[in-house]
CSV table of C-alpha atoms and ligand atoms in Angstrom, one decimal:
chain,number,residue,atom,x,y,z
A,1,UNK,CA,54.1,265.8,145.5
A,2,UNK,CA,56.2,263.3,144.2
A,3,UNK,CA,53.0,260.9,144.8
A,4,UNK,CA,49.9,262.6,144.2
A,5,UNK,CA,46.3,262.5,145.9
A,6,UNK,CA,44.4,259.5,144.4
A,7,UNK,CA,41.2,261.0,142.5
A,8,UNK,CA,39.1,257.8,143.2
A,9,UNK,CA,38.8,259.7,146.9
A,10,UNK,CA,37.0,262.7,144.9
A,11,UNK,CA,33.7,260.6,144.6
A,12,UNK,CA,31.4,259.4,147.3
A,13,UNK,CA,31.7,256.4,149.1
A,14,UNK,CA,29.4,253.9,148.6
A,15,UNK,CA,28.0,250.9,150.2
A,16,UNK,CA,25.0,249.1,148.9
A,17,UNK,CA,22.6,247.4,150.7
A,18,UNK,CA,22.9,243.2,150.9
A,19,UNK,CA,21.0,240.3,152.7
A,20,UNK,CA,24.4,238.4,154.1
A,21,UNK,CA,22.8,234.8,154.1
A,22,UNK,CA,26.1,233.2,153.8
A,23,UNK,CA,28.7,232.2,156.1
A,24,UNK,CA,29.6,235.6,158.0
A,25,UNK,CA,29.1,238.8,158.5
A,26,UNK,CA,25.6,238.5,158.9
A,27,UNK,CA,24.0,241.7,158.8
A,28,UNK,CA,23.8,244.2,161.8
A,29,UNK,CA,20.0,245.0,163.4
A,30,UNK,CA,19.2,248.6,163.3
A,31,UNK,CA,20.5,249.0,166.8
A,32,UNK,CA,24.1,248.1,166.4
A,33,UNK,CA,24.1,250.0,163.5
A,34,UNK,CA,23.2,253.2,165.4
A,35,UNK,CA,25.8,252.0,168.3
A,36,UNK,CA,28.4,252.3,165.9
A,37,UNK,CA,27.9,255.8,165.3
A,38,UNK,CA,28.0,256.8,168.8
A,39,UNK,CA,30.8,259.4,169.4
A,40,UNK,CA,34.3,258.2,169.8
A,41,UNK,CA,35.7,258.0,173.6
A,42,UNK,CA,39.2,257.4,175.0
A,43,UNK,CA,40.2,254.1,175.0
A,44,UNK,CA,40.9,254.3,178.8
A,45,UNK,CA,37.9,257.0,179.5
A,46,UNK,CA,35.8,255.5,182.8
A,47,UNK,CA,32.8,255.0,180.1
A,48,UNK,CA,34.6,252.9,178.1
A,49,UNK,CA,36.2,250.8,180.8
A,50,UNK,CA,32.6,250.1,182.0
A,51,UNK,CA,31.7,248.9,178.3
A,52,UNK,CA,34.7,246.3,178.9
A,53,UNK,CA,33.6,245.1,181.8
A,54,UNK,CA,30.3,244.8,180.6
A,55,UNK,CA,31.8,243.0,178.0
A,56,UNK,CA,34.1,240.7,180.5
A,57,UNK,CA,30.2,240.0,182.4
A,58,UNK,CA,27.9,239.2,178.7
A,59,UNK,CA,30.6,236.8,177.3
A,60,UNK,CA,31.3,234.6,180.5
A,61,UNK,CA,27.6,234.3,179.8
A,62,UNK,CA,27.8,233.3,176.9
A,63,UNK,CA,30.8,230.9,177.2
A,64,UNK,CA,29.2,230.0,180.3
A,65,UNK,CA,31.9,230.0,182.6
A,66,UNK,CA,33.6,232.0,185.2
A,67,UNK,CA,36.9,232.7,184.2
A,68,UNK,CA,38.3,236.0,185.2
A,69,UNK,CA,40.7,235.9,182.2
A,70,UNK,CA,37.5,236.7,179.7
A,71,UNK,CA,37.6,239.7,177.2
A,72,UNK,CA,38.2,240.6,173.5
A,73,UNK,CA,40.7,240.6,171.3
A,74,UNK,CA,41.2,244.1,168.7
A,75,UNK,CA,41.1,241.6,165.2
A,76,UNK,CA,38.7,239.2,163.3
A,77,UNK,CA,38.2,235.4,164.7
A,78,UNK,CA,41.8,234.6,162.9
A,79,UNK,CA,43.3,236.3,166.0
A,80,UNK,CA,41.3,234.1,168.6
A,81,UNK,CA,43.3,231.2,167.2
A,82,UNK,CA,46.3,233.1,167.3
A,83,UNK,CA,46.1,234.3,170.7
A,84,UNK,CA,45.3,230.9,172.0
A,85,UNK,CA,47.9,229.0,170.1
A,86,UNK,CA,50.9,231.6,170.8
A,87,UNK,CA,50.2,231.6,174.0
A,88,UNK,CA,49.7,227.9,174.9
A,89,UNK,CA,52.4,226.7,172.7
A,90,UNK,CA,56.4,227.1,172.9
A,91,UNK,CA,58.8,225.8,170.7
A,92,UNK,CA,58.7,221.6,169.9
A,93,UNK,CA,55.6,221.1,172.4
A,94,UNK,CA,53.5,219.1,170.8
A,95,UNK,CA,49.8,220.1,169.4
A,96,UNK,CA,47.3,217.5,168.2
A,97,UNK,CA,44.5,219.0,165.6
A,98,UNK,CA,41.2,217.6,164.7
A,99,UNK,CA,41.5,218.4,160.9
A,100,UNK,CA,38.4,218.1,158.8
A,101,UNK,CA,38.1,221.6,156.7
A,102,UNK,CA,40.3,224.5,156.9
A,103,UNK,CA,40.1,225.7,160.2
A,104,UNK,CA,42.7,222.7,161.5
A,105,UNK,CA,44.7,223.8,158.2
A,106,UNK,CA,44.8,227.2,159.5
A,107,UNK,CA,45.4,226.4,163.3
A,108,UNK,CA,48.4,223.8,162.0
A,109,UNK,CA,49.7,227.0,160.0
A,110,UNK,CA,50.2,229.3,162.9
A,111,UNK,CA,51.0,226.5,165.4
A,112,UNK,CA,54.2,225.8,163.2
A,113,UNK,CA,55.1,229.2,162.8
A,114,UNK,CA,55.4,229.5,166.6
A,115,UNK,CA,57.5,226.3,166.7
A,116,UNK,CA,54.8,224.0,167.8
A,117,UNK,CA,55.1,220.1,166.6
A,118,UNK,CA,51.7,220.0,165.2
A,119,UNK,CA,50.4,216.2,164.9
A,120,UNK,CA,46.6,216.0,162.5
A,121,UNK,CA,44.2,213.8,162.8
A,122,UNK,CA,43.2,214.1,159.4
A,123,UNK,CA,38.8,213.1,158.9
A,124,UNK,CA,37.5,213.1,155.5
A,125,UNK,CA,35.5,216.7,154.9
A,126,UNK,CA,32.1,216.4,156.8
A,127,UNK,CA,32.9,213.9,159.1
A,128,UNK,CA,33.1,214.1,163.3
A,129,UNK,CA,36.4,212.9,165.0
A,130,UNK,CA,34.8,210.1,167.8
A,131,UNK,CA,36.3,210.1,171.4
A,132,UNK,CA,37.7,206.8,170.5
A,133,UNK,CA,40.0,208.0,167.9
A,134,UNK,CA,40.9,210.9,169.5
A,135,UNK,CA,42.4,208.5,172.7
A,136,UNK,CA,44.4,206.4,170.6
A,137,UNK,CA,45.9,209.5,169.2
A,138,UNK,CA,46.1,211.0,172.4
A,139,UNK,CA,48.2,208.1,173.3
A,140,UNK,CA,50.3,207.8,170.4
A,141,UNK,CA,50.9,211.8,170.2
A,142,UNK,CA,51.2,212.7,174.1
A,143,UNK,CA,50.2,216.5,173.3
A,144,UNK,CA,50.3,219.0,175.5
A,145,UNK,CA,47.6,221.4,173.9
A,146,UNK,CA,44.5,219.6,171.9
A,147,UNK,CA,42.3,222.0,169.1
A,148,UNK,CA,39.2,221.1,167.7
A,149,UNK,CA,36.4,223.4,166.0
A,150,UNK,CA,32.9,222.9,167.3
A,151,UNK,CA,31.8,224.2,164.2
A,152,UNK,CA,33.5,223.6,160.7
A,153,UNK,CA,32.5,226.4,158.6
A,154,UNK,CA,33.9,225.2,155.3
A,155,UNK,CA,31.8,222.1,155.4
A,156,UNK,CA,28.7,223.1,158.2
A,157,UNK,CA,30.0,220.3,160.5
A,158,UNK,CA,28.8,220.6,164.3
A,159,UNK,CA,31.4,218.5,166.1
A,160,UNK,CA,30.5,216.9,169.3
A,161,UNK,CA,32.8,217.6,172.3
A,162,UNK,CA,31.4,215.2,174.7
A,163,UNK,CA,34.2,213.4,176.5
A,164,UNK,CA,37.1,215.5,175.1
A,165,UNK,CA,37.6,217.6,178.5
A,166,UNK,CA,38.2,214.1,180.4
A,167,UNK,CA,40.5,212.9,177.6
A,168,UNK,CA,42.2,216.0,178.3
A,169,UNK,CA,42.5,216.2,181.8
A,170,UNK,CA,43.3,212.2,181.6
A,171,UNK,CA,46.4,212.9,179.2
A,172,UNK,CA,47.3,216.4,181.1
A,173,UNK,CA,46.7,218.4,177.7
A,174,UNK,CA,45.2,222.0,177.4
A,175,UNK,CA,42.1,221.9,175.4
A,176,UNK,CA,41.0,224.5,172.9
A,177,UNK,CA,38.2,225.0,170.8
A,178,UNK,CA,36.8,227.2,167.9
A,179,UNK,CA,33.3,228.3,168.9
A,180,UNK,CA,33.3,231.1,166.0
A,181,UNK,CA,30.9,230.2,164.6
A,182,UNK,CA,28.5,228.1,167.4
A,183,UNK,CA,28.6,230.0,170.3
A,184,UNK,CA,24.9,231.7,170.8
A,185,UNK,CA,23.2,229.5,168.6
A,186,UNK,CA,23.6,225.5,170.2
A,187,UNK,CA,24.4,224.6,173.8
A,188,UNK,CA,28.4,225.4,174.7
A,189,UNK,CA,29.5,225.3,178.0
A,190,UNK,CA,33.1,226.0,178.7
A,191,UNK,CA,33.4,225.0,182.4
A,192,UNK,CA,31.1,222.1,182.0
A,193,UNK,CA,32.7,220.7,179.5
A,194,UNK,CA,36.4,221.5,181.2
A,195,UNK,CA,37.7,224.1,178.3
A,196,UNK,CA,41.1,225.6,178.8
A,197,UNK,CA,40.6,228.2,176.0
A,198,UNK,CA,37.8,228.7,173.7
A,199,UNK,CA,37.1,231.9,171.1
A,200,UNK,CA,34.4,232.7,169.1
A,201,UNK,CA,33.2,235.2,166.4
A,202,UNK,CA,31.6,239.2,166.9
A,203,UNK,CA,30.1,239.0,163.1
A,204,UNK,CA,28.2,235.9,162.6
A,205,UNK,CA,25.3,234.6,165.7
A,206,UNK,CA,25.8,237.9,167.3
A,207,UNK,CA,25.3,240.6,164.1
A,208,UNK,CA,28.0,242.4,165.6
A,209,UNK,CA,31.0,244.3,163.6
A,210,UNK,CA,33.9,241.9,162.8
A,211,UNK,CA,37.2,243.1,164.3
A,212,UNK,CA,37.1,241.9,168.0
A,213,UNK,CA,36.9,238.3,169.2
A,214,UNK,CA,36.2,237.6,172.5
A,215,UNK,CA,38.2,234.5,174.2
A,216,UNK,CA,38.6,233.0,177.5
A,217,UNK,CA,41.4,231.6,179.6
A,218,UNK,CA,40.5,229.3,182.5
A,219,UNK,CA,43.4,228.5,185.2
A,220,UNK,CA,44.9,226.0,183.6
A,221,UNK,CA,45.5,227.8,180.5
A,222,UNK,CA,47.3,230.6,183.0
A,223,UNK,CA,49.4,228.3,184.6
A,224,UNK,CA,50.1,227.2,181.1
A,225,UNK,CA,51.1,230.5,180.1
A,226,UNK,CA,52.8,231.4,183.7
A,227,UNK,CA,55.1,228.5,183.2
A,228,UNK,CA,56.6,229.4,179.7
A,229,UNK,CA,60.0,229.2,179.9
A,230,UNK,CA,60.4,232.2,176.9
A,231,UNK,CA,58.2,234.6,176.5
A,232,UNK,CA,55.0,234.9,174.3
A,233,UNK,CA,55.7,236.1,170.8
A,234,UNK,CA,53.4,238.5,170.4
A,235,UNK,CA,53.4,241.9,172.4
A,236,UNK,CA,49.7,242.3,171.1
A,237,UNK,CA,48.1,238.8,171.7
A,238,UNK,CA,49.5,238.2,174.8
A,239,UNK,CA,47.0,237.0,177.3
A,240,UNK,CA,49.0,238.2,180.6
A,241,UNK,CA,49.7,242.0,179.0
A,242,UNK,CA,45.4,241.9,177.7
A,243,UNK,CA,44.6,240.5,181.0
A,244,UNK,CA,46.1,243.9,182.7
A,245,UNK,CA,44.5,246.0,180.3
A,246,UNK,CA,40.9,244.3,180.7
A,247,UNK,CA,41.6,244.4,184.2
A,248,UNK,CA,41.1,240.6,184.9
A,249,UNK,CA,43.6,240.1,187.7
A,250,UNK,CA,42.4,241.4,191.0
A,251,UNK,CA,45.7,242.0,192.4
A,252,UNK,CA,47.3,243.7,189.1
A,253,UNK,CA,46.8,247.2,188.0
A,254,UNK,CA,45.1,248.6,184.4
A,255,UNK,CA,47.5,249.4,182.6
A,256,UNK,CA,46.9,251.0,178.9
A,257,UNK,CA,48.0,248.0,176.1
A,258,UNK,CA,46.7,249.6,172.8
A,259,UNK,CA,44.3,251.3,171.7
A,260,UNK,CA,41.0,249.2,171.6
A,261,UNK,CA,38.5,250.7,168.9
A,262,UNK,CA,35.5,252.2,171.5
A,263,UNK,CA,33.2,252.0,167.9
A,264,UNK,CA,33.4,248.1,167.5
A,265,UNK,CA,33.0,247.8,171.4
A,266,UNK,CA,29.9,249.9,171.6
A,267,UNK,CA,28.4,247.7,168.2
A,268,UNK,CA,29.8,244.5,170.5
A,269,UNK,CA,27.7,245.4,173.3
A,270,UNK,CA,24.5,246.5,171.4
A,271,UNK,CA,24.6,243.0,169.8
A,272,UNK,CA,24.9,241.8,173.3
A,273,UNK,CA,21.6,243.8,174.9
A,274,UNK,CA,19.8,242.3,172.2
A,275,UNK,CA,20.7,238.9,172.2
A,276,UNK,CA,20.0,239.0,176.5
A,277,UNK,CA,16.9,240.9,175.8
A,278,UNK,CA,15.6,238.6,173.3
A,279,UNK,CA,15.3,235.6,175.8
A,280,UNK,CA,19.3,234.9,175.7
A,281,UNK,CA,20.9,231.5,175.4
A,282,UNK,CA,18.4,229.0,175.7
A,283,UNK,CA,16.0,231.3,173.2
A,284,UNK,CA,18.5,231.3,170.5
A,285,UNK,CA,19.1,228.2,170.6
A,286,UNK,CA,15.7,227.0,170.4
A,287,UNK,CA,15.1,229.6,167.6
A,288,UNK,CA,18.3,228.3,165.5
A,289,UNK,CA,17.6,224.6,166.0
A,290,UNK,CA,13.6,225.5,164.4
A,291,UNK,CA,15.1,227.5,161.7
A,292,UNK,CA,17.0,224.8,161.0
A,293,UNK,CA,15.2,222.5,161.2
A,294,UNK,CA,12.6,223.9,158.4
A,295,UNK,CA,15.8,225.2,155.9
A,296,UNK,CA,16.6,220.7,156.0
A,297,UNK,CA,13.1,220.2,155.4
A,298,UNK,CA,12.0,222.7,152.8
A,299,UNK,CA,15.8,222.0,151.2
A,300,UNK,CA,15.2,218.3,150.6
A,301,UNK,CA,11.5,218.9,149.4
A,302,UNK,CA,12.8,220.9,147.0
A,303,UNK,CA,15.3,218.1,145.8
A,304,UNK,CA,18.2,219.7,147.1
A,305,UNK,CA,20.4,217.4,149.0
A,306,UNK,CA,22.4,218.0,152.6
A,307,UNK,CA,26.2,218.1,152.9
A,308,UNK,CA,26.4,216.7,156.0
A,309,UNK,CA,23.9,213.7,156.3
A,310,UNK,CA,23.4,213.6,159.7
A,311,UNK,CA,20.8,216.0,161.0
A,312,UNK,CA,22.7,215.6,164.7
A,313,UNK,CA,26.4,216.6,162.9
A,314,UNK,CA,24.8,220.1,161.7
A,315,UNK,CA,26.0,223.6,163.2
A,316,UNK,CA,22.4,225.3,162.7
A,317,UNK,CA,23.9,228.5,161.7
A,318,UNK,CA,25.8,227.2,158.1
A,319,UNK,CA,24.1,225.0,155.9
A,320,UNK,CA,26.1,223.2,153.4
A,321,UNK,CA,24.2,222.2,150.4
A,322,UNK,CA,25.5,220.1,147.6
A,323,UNK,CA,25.8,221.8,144.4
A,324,UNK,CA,24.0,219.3,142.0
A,325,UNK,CA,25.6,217.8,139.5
A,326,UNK,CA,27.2,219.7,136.2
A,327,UNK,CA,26.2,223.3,137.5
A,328,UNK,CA,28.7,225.8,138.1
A,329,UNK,CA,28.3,226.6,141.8
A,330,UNK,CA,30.3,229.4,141.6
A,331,UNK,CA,27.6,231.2,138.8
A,332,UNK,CA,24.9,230.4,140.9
A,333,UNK,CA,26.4,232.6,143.9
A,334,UNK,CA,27.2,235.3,141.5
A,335,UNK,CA,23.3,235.4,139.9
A,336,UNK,CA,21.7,235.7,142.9
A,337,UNK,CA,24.1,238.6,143.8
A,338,UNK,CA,24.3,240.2,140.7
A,339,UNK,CA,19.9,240.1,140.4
A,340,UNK,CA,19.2,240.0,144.3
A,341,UNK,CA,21.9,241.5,146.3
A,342,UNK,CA,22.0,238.5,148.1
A,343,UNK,CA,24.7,236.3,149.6
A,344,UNK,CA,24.9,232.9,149.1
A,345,UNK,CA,28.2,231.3,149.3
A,346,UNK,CA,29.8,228.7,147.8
A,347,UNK,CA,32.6,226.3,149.6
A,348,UNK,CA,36.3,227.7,151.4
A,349,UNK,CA,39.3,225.4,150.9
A,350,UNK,CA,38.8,221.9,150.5
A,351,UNK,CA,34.3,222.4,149.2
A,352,UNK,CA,35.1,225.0,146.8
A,353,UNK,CA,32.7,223.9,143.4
A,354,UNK,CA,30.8,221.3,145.8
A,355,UNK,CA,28.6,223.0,148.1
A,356,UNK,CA,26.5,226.1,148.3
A,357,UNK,CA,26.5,227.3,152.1
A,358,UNK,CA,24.0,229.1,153.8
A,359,UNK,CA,24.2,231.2,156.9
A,360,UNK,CA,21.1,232.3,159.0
A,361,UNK,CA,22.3,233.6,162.3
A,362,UNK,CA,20.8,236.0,164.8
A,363,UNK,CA,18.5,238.3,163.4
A,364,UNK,CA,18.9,236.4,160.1
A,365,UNK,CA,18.1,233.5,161.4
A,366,UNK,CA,14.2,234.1,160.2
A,367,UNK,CA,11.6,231.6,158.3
A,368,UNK,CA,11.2,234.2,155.6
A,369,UNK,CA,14.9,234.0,154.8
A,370,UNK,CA,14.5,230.2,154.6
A,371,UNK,CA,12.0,230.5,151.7
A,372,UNK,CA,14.0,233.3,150.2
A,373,UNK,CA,17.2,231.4,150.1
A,374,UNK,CA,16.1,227.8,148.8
A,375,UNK,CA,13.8,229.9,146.0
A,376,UNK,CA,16.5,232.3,145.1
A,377,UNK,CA,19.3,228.6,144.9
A,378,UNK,CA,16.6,227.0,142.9
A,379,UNK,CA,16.0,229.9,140.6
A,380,UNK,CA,19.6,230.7,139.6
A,381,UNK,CA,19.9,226.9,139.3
A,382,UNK,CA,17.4,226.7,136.8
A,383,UNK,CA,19.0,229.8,135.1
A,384,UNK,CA,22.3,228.6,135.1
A,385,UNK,CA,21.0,225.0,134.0
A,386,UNK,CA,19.1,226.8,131.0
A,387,UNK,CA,20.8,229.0,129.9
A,388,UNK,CA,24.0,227.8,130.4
A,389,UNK,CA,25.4,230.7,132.2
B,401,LIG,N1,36.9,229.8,162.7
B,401,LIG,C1,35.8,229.6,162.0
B,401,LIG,C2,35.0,228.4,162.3
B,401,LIG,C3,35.3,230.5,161.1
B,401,LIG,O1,34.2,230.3,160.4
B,401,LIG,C4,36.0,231.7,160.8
B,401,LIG,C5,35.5,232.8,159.9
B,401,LIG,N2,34.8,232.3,158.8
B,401,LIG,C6,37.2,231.9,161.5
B,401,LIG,C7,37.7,231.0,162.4
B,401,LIG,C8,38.1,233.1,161.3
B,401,LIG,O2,37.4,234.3,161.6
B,401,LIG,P1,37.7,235.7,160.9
B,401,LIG,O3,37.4,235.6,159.4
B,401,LIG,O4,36.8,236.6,161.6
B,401,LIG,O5,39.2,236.0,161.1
């Protein structure tokens, strides 16, 4: 062989064991784990086309809306963005993005490689973009596609979207939204609130396996797409071609796209039965906004201070938490992994060495984990602080 078999391959794999209290994954429940080792079907085998449909059903649920064009994309939340975006946009049209963390960084990045003319509305970290802003920039920009992210994971920022349908609809603009990391654990209603395309996450509120995104089109975001003038970009994120596959048109055949991974579908819909089971929607949001609730309270008590200041402006599933002042926030992640096996994070992008950030979502999202995350921050803290780590 001119290359030969790595040895590395000759030992075991292994995998330990970690309580994911940071930003995502979260961990899987026992039951999705055991979905996952279900045997491997076709990808076009009449029990796996139900799971999709099941799918299609659980996520207009969830999205609350009735869009036909509903289903999953084969990648991590990163793909969401990208179907949207490279579908919506063609070359010069011009996209407006709410930019306050990295996920309008990383929407503005793809948008341009596409062609788009991406326009930012640039907030300082932490801070909600108001209805009124967004107007005069609506009127200054004249976009045709607007993106905002409900929930700004690099700095735990729940954005209100109140209003921004209208301002849409009033400007003739397609509206998008990153729910990764909200939908499932605070009110989000797609139709409601007039949504042309929204995506979320499989690995953070729902403890699923990351690798498949579900996303929805409503009919404006077709016609958007059915009056292209060139054609999408991208063979595998393109809507009309996944649309066949998930069979979402009525009048249009199945036809075979690629090969969707049956595994992550069967983990996708365990995580699913579970979240319906356990009192859906309105449950988990009630349980998120009390668990919360008491990580802000015992938090403060314990002289740790809040990111975001507003209680209102917080996505309940990441916590930002400001790293006080002259630690290392970065050796207080790594203590309580090193001695704990536990994740706590610190910042992404523009918070990297100023917040800690803690996830509790779905089946994490427990009053025990509350306690054990602000005593494990406070003990490597003191650790660090002492014996300066
Ligand atoms: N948007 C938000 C708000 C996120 O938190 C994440 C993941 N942290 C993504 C998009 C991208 O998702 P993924 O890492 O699954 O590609």
């Amino acid at each position: 062989m001119e290359v030969s078999a790595p040895v590395e391959f000759l030992t075991p794999l292994v995998v330990p064991n970690k309580l994911l209290l940071g930003p995502g994954p979260s961990n899987f429940p026992d039951r999705v784990r055991e979905a996952l080792s279900h045997p491997v079907l076709g990808h076009l085998h009449p029990e796996t086309l139900k799971i999709m449909d099941d799918l299609k059903e659980g996520f207009k649920y969830l999205f609350q809306t009735t869009n036909p064009l509903t289903l999953c994309i084969s990648a991590s939340g990163h793909a969401g963005m990208e179907t949207g975006l490279v579908n919506l946009l063609e070359k010069d049209d011009v996209i407006l993005i709410a930019h306050s963390g990295i996920w309008g960084e990383r929407a503005a990045d793809m948008s341009k490689r596409i062609g788009g003319d991406v326009r930012l509305i640039k907030k300082p970290l932490g801070e909600q973009l108001s209805l009124l802003e967004a107007r005069k920039h609506f009127e200054l920009h004249k976009p045709k596609v607007f993106f905002i992210t409900h929930g700004e994971s690099s700095t735990g920022m729940l954005q209100n979207l109140d209003g921004f349908g209208e301002l849409c609809h009033e400007y003739n603009c397609i509206f998008m939204v990153d729910a990764v990391i909200t939908l499932g654990c605070v009110p989000f209603y797609a139709d409601k609130w007039k949504i042309d395309v929204a995506y979320s996450g499989s690995q953070k509120v729902l403890n699923a396996p990351p690798g498949i995104t579900p996303i929805t089109f409503n009919s404006r975001a077709i016609d958007k797409i059915t009056s292209r003038k060139t054609l999408v970009q991208s063979f595998n994120f393109d809507m009309h071609l996944l649309g066949e596959y998930w069979n979402c048109f009525p009048n249009k055949k199945r036809i075979y796209h690629h090969t969707v991974s049956p595994t992550l579908l069967y983990g996708l819909r365990e995580s699913l039965a579970m979240f319906i089971e356990q009192g859906g929607l309105e449950a988990s949001w009630k349980k998120h906004a009390m668990i919360s609730q008491n990580l802000y309270k015992k938090l403060e008590a314990n002289g740790l201070s809040l990111f975001i200041r507003n209680a209102n402006e917080r996505a309940p599933s990441i916590t930002s938490v400001n790293v006080p002042a002259n630690i290392d926030g970065t050796k207080v992640s790594s203590y309580i992994m090193q001695n704990y096996k536990v994740e706590i994070s610190g910042g992404l992008g523009p918070t990297v060495g100023k917040i800690f950030r803690i996830g509790l979502m779905g089946t994490n999202a427990r009053d025990e984990f509350v306690d054990k995350a602000i005593n494990l921050l406070i003990e490597a803290i003191e650790a660090v602080k002492s014996q300066k780590l």
